[in-house]
Short mmCIF file of C-alpha atoms in Angstrom, two decimals:
data_model
loop_
_atom_site.label_atom_id
_atom_site.label_comp_id
_atom_site.label_asym_id
_atom_site.label_seq_id
_atom_site.Cartn_x
_atom_site.Cartn_y
_atom_site.Cartn_z
CA MET A 1 4.29 -12.55 0.94
CA ARG A 2 0.55 -12.55 1.62
CA ARG A 3 1.09 -15.05 4.43
CA LEU A 4 3.64 -12.75 6.06
CA LEU A 5 1.76 -9.48 5.70
CA PRO A 6 -0.77 -9.78 8.58
CA GLY A 7 1.89 -10.59 11.18
CA LEU A 8 4.26 -7.92 9.87
CA VAL A 9 1.52 -5.29 9.96
CA VAL A 10 0.63 -6.22 13.55
CA ALA A 11 4.30 -6.11 14.60
CA ALA A 12 4.79 -2.72 12.91
CA SER A 13 1.62 -1.35 14.53
CA ALA A 14 2.82 -2.59 17.92
CA ALA A 15 6.20 -0.88 17.39
CA LEU A 16 4.34 2.37 16.63
CA ILE A 17 2.24 2.02 19.80
CA ALA A 18 5.40 1.34 21.82
CA TRP A 19 6.97 4.49 20.35
CA LEU A 20 3.92 6.54 21.37
CA CYS A 21 4.18 5.07 24.89
CA HIS A 22 7.84 6.07 24.97
CA LEU A 23 6.93 9.61 23.92
CA ALA A 24 4.30 9.81 26.66
CA LEU A 25 6.63 8.24 29.28
CA PRO A 26 10.25 8.93 28.24
CA ALA A 27 11.54 6.93 31.23
CA VAL A 28 10.19 3.78 29.55
CA PRO A 29 12.61 2.69 26.76
CA LEU A 30 10.95 2.00 23.44
CA LEU A 31 12.26 -1.56 23.14
CA THR A 32 11.19 -2.36 26.70
CA ALA A 33 7.71 -1.07 25.84
CA SER A 34 7.71 -3.28 22.73
CA VAL A 35 8.50 -6.43 24.70
CA ALA A 36 5.98 -5.52 27.41
CA LEU A 37 3.25 -4.91 24.82
CA GLY A 38 4.00 -8.28 23.23
CA ILE A 39 3.80 -10.00 26.63
CA VAL A 40 0.42 -8.36 27.32
CA VAL A 41 -0.95 -9.39 23.92
CA GLY A 42 0.30 -12.94 24.42
CA GLN A 43 -1.74 -13.32 27.62
CA VAL A 44 -5.13 -12.57 26.02
CA PRO A 45 -6.83 -15.94 25.37
CA ALA A 46 -9.02 -14.52 22.61
CA LEU A 47 -5.95 -13.43 20.63
CA ARG A 48 -4.02 -16.70 20.80
CA PRO A 49 -5.74 -18.37 17.82
CA ALA A 50 -4.65 -15.41 15.68
CA LEU A 51 -1.13 -15.37 17.14
CA THR A 52 -0.63 -19.06 16.40
CA GLY A 53 -2.59 -18.97 13.13
CA PRO A 54 -2.69 -16.24 10.46
CA LEU A 55 -0.28 -13.91 12.30
CA ALA A 56 2.33 -16.59 13.03
CA PRO A 57 4.36 -16.45 9.76
CA GLY A 58 4.81 -12.67 9.90
CA LEU A 59 5.61 -12.68 13.61
CA ARG A 60 8.14 -15.47 13.05
CA ILE A 61 9.89 -13.44 10.34
CA SER A 62 9.87 -10.41 12.64
CA ALA A 63 11.41 -12.35 15.52
CA ARG A 64 14.12 -13.86 13.34
CA ARG A 65 15.02 -12.10 10.09
CA LEU A 66 14.10 -8.54 11.11
CA LEU A 67 15.97 -9.03 14.38
CA ARG A 68 19.14 -10.01 12.49
CA ILE A 69 18.88 -7.00 10.16
CA GLY A 70 18.42 -4.75 13.19
CA ILE A 71 21.53 -6.19 14.83
CA VAL A 72 23.56 -5.50 11.67
CA LEU A 73 22.38 -1.87 11.70
CA LEU A 74 23.21 -1.67 15.41
CA GLY A 75 26.86 -1.87 14.36
CA LEU A 76 26.57 1.61 12.84
CA LYS A 77 26.21 3.00 16.37
CA LEU A 78 29.67 1.76 17.32
CA SER A 79 33.00 3.39 16.59
CA LEU A 80 36.28 1.81 17.62
CA VAL A 81 37.65 5.33 18.14
CA ASP A 82 35.01 6.12 20.79
CA ILE A 83 35.66 2.82 22.53
CA ALA A 84 39.44 3.36 22.49
CA SER A 85 38.90 6.75 24.17
CA LEU A 86 37.74 4.94 27.33
CA GLY A 87 41.29 3.79 28.05
CA TRP A 88 42.63 0.27 28.38
CA VAL A 89 41.64 -0.18 32.04
CA THR A 90 37.96 0.59 31.41
CA ILE A 91 37.91 -1.53 28.25
CA ALA A 92 39.59 -4.47 30.02
CA THR A 93 37.26 -4.35 33.04
CA THR A 94 34.20 -4.04 30.79
CA VAL A 95 35.26 -7.13 28.84
CA ALA A 96 35.91 -8.94 32.14
CA VAL A 97 32.43 -8.05 33.40
CA VAL A 98 30.86 -9.49 30.23
CA VAL A 99 32.88 -12.71 30.30
CA LEU A 100 32.49 -13.36 34.03
CA THR A 101 28.75 -12.68 33.96
CA PHE A 102 28.34 -14.87 30.87
CA VAL A 103 30.24 -17.82 32.35
CA GLY A 104 28.74 -17.40 35.81
CA THR A 105 25.16 -17.24 34.50
CA ILE A 106 25.60 -20.32 32.33
CA GLY A 107 26.88 -22.15 35.40
CA LEU A 108 23.89 -20.96 37.44
CA GLY A 109 21.45 -21.96 34.72
CA ARG A 110 22.87 -25.45 34.49
CA ALA A 111 23.02 -25.81 38.27
CA PHE A 112 19.30 -24.95 38.45
CA GLY A 113 18.51 -27.33 35.61
CA LEU A 114 17.21 -24.83 33.06
CA PRO A 115 16.27 -26.73 29.89
CA GLY A 116 17.78 -26.60 26.42
CA HIS A 117 19.51 -23.40 25.40
CA GLN A 118 18.01 -21.33 28.23
CA PRO A 119 21.23 -21.05 30.31
CA LEU A 120 23.10 -19.76 27.25
CA LEU A 121 20.34 -17.34 26.27
CA VAL A 122 19.89 -15.93 29.79
CA ALA A 123 23.68 -15.50 30.04
CA SER A 124 23.77 -13.67 26.69
CA GLY A 125 20.99 -11.27 27.62
CA PHE A 126 22.30 -10.36 31.05
CA SER A 127 25.98 -10.09 30.13
CA ILE A 128 25.90 -8.41 26.69
CA CYS A 129 22.93 -6.36 25.51
CA GLY A 130 19.58 -7.64 26.66
CA ALA A 131 16.91 -9.04 24.36
CA SER A 132 18.92 -8.20 21.23
CA ALA A 133 21.73 -10.48 22.40
CA ILE A 134 19.23 -13.23 23.22
CA GLY A 135 17.86 -13.04 19.69
CA ALA A 136 21.34 -13.02 18.16
CA MET A 137 22.53 -15.97 20.21
CA GLY A 138 19.28 -17.81 19.63
CA ALA A 139 19.72 -17.39 15.87
CA ALA A 140 23.31 -18.65 16.04
CA VAL A 141 22.39 -21.84 17.92
CA ARG A 142 18.98 -22.21 16.21
CA ALA A 143 17.04 -21.98 19.44
CA ARG A 144 13.27 -22.18 19.20
CA ASP A 145 11.22 -19.02 19.81
CA GLU A 146 9.79 -20.72 22.90
CA GLU A 147 13.29 -21.12 24.35
CA GLN A 148 13.94 -17.41 23.87
CA ALA A 149 10.68 -16.29 25.48
CA VAL A 150 11.63 -16.80 29.14
CA PRO A 151 15.09 -15.16 28.84
CA VAL A 152 13.52 -12.16 27.06
CA ALA A 153 10.94 -11.82 29.85
CA LEU A 154 13.62 -12.03 32.54
CA VAL A 155 15.99 -9.51 30.97
CA THR A 156 13.09 -7.10 30.41
CA LEU A 157 11.98 -7.45 34.03
CA CYS A 158 15.45 -6.95 35.52
CA GLY A 159 16.38 -4.16 33.13
CA THR A 160 13.21 -2.31 34.08
CA LEU A 161 13.98 -2.82 37.77
CA ALA A 162 17.46 -1.38 37.16
CA ILE A 163 15.94 1.91 35.98
CA ALA A 164 14.51 2.37 39.50
CA VAL A 165 17.04 0.56 41.68
CA LEU A 166 20.40 1.86 40.41
CA PRO A 167 19.57 5.58 40.80
CA ALA A 168 18.43 4.85 44.38
CA LEU A 169 21.90 3.39 45.11
CA TRP A 170 23.84 6.15 43.33
CA HIS A 171 24.52 8.44 46.29
CA PRO A 172 24.61 5.77 49.06
CA LEU A 173 27.46 4.09 47.15
CA GLY A 174 29.32 7.40 46.96
CA LEU A 175 29.61 7.48 43.16
CA SER A 176 30.29 10.64 41.20
CA ASN A 177 28.13 11.46 38.17
CA VAL A 178 30.67 9.98 35.73
CA GLN A 179 31.22 6.91 37.92
CA PHE A 180 27.46 6.37 38.03
CA GLY A 181 27.35 6.53 34.23
CA HIS A 182 30.17 3.97 34.05
CA TRP A 183 28.31 1.67 36.46
CA VAL A 184 25.09 1.92 34.47
CA GLY A 185 26.82 1.27 31.15
CA ALA A 186 28.64 -1.77 32.53
CA GLY A 187 25.71 -3.21 34.47
CA VAL A 188 22.38 -2.50 32.72
CA HIS A 189 21.24 -4.77 29.90
CA ASP A 190 19.56 -2.94 27.02
CA VAL A 191 20.88 0.26 25.41
CA GLY A 192 17.53 2.01 25.91
CA GLN A 193 17.48 1.02 29.58
CA VAL A 194 21.02 2.40 29.95
CA VAL A 195 19.93 5.74 28.51
CA ALA A 196 16.82 5.87 30.71
CA THR A 197 18.89 5.12 33.84
CA ALA A 198 21.99 7.24 33.22
CA GLN A 199 20.35 10.40 31.93
CA ILE A 200 19.25 11.45 35.42
CA ALA A 201 22.93 12.07 36.32
CA GLY A 202 23.50 14.50 33.45
CA THR A 203 25.05 14.53 29.98
CA ALA A 204 28.57 13.54 31.10
CA ALA A 205 27.25 10.45 32.86
CA LEU A 206 25.06 9.58 29.89
CA ALA A 207 27.96 9.89 27.44
CA VAL A 208 30.17 7.55 29.49
CA ALA A 209 27.30 5.11 30.02
CA VAL A 210 26.53 4.85 26.30
CA VAL A 211 30.17 4.31 25.24
CA VAL A 212 30.73 1.67 27.95
CA LYS A 213 27.47 -0.01 26.96
CA LEU A 214 28.43 -0.02 23.28
CA THR A 215 31.74 -1.63 24.26
CA ARG A 216 29.66 -4.46 25.74
CA VAL A 217 27.58 -4.56 22.54
CA LEU A 218 30.79 -5.01 20.53
CA MET A 219 31.37 -8.21 22.52
CA LEU A 220 28.26 -9.63 20.84
CA ALA A 221 30.21 -10.57 17.71
CA PRO A 222 33.01 -12.65 19.28
CA MET A 223 30.70 -14.25 21.85
CA VAL A 224 28.20 -15.34 19.18
CA ALA A 225 30.97 -16.46 16.81
CA ILE A 226 32.68 -18.57 19.48
CA THR A 227 29.38 -20.11 20.56
CA ALA A 228 28.45 -20.87 16.95
CA ALA A 229 31.83 -22.56 16.45
CA VAL A 230 31.28 -24.72 19.54
CA GLU A 231 27.77 -25.63 18.37
CA ARG A 232 29.16 -26.49 14.93
CA ARG A 233 31.67 -28.87 16.48
CA ARG A 234 28.95 -30.52 18.58
CA ALA A 235 26.78 -30.92 15.48
CA VAL A 236 29.31 -33.14 13.70
CA GLU A 237 27.49 -36.28 14.78
CA VAL A 238 24.01 -34.81 14.40
CA GLU A 239 22.02 -35.13 11.20
CA GLY A 240 21.05 -31.97 9.36
CA PRO A 241 22.86 -28.75 8.44
CA ARG A 242 25.58 -27.49 10.76
CA PRO A 243 25.57 -23.91 12.09
CA ALA A 244 27.72 -21.41 10.18
CA ILE A 245 31.24 -20.84 11.50
CA VAL A 246 30.42 -17.12 11.70
CA PRO A 247 26.72 -16.31 11.25
CA LEU A 248 26.14 -13.92 8.34
CA PHE A 249 24.46 -11.28 10.49
CA VAL A 250 27.46 -11.26 12.85
CA ALA A 251 29.78 -10.63 9.90
CA GLY A 252 27.41 -7.84 8.82
CA PHE A 253 27.47 -6.36 12.33
CA LEU A 254 31.29 -6.28 12.32
CA ALA A 255 31.33 -4.77 8.83
CA ALA A 256 28.98 -2.01 10.01
CA VAL A 257 31.26 -1.25 12.98
CA LEU A 258 34.32 -1.01 10.71
CA LEU A 259 32.42 1.10 8.19
CA ASN A 260 31.34 3.58 10.86
CA THR A 261 34.89 3.68 12.26
CA PHE A 262 36.87 4.27 9.07
CA VAL A 263 34.40 5.90 6.64
CA PRO A 264 32.97 9.38 7.33
CA LEU A 265 29.29 8.56 6.94
CA PRO A 266 26.81 11.47 6.60
CA GLU A 267 24.68 12.26 9.60
CA TRP A 268 21.44 11.72 7.69
CA LEU A 269 22.50 8.17 6.85
CA LEU A 270 23.41 7.33 10.46
CA SER A 271 20.18 8.90 11.73
CA GLY A 272 18.08 6.99 9.20
CA ALA A 273 19.86 3.72 9.99
CA ASP A 274 19.31 4.30 13.72
CA THR A 275 15.58 4.88 13.19
CA LEU A 276 15.27 1.79 10.99
CA GLN A 277 17.29 -0.33 13.43
CA THR A 278 15.08 0.74 16.34
CA ALA A 279 11.90 0.01 14.36
CA LEU A 280 13.08 -3.45 13.29
CA LEU A 281 14.17 -4.40 16.81
CA ALA A 282 10.88 -3.10 18.22
CA MET A 283 8.94 -5.31 15.81
CA ALA A 284 11.16 -8.30 16.61
CA LEU A 285 10.91 -7.90 20.37
CA PHE A 286 7.13 -7.50 20.21
CA ALA A 287 6.99 -10.80 18.33
CA LEU A 288 9.21 -12.50 20.90
CA GLY A 289 7.15 -11.04 23.74
CA ALA A 290 3.94 -12.31 22.19
CA SER A 291 5.25 -15.88 22.46
CA ILE A 292 5.60 -15.62 26.26
CA ARG A 293 2.94 -17.28 28.41
CA LEU A 294 3.11 -15.92 31.95
CA GLY A 295 0.91 -18.71 33.30
CA GLU A 296 3.44 -21.31 32.19
CA LEU A 297 6.30 -19.13 33.43
CA ALA A 298 4.71 -18.80 36.86
CA SER A 299 4.18 -22.54 37.21
CA THR A 300 7.46 -23.81 35.77
CA GLY A 301 9.80 -20.82 35.56
CA TRP A 302 10.72 -20.10 39.18
CA ARG A 303 14.19 -21.55 38.64
CA ALA A 304 14.73 -19.26 35.65
CA LEU A 305 13.57 -16.31 37.77
CA VAL A 306 16.12 -17.15 40.47
CA VAL A 307 18.86 -17.46 37.86
CA GLY A 308 17.87 -14.14 36.25
CA LEU A 309 17.75 -12.19 39.50
CA THR A 310 21.06 -13.69 40.64
CA SER A 311 22.67 -12.83 37.32
CA TRP A 312 21.33 -9.27 37.61
CA VAL A 313 22.96 -8.89 41.04
CA LEU A 314 26.15 -10.49 39.69
CA VAL A 315 26.53 -8.11 36.76
CA ALA A 316 25.71 -5.07 38.93
CA GLY A 317 28.29 -6.15 41.54
CA LEU A 318 30.99 -6.83 38.96
CA ALA A 319 30.24 -3.51 37.22
CA TYR A 320 30.58 -1.66 40.54
CA GLY A 321 33.95 -3.33 41.07
CA ALA A 322 34.99 -2.22 37.57
CA VAL A 323 34.05 1.36 38.43
CA LEU A 324 36.20 1.28 41.56
CA LEU A 325 39.16 -0.11 39.58
CA GLY A 326 38.72 2.56 36.93
#
C-alpha cells in the first residue's frame, strides 16, 4: 500500500484541482479538466522521473482499477425506463450511430496504419463515451497505458472543440432546442462535454441530450463484451491467460443499470455514488493524461490526428441524420 499511496494522493489532488477549475469555469467539464491537467503535468521534464518512478504504481492503479470501479458506478446513472421513453426510432438511430461510427473509425485507423489497439480504442472513445470507453475497452483487451494515451488525447481535443463548434452550427442547421439536444447527445463524446454543450439551449434540450447520451453509454457493455469475446478467440494460440468472456467490471456495470431500473434507490445513495464515480474517473483520467507525451504525438501521431478528426466529423454527421429521422 505504501508504494501506491504517493501516486494515489497525487491523482486525488489533481482531481480536486480539476474540480476547482470546473467551479471557476463551468463550461469546462470536470473530466476534461482532469485529462488536460494530466497532459500538462506529463509534459514537464522535471516531473517525469517522479511520474515513472515513485508515483508510477499509484497512477497505474488509478488508470486501471479506479477507472473500472468508476465505470461500474456509472451504471447507476442509467435507467432502462428513461431510455425507453425516447421511443424506438430514437433508440434505433442512436444505436446505429454508435455502431457505424465504431466500425467506420476502426476501418479508418487500420487504413492509416495506426499501431496495436489504437484503431479499436479511438473507435470506442469517439463512438461510445469518450475517455471512459477507451479505458474500459483498453482493460478488456489488456492494452498498455501508452496505447490508450493518444486516443484519450484525441477524444479530449475533439470533445472540447465540440463545446464551441456545435452551438455555432445550431441555428444555421435550423434545429429546434430539443433537436439540438438530441444532436449533442448523439454526437458528443463525454457525458460532461454533452452537458456543457447542451445546457446553452435550455433544460429541455439538456434533458434529451443526457438521456440520448446515456443510451450510448449503455452500448458500452455489449461492445466491450463482444470485443473481449473476439480477443479471447484470437488468444487461443497465444501463451498466457485469455481475456474474460465478459469482463467483471462490465458485469458490474450492467448490474448497476438493472439495480437502478428496478429498485427504488434513495436519492442520497445515488448522489453519493455519482460523486464517488466522478472522483474516481477524474483520478483515472488524470493518470492516463499524465502518460501522454505531446512531443512524441506531434512527431508520430499525425495519422491518429487525421483519424480522430475524421471520426469526429463522422459521428456528428451521423447524429445529425439521426435527428432528422427522429
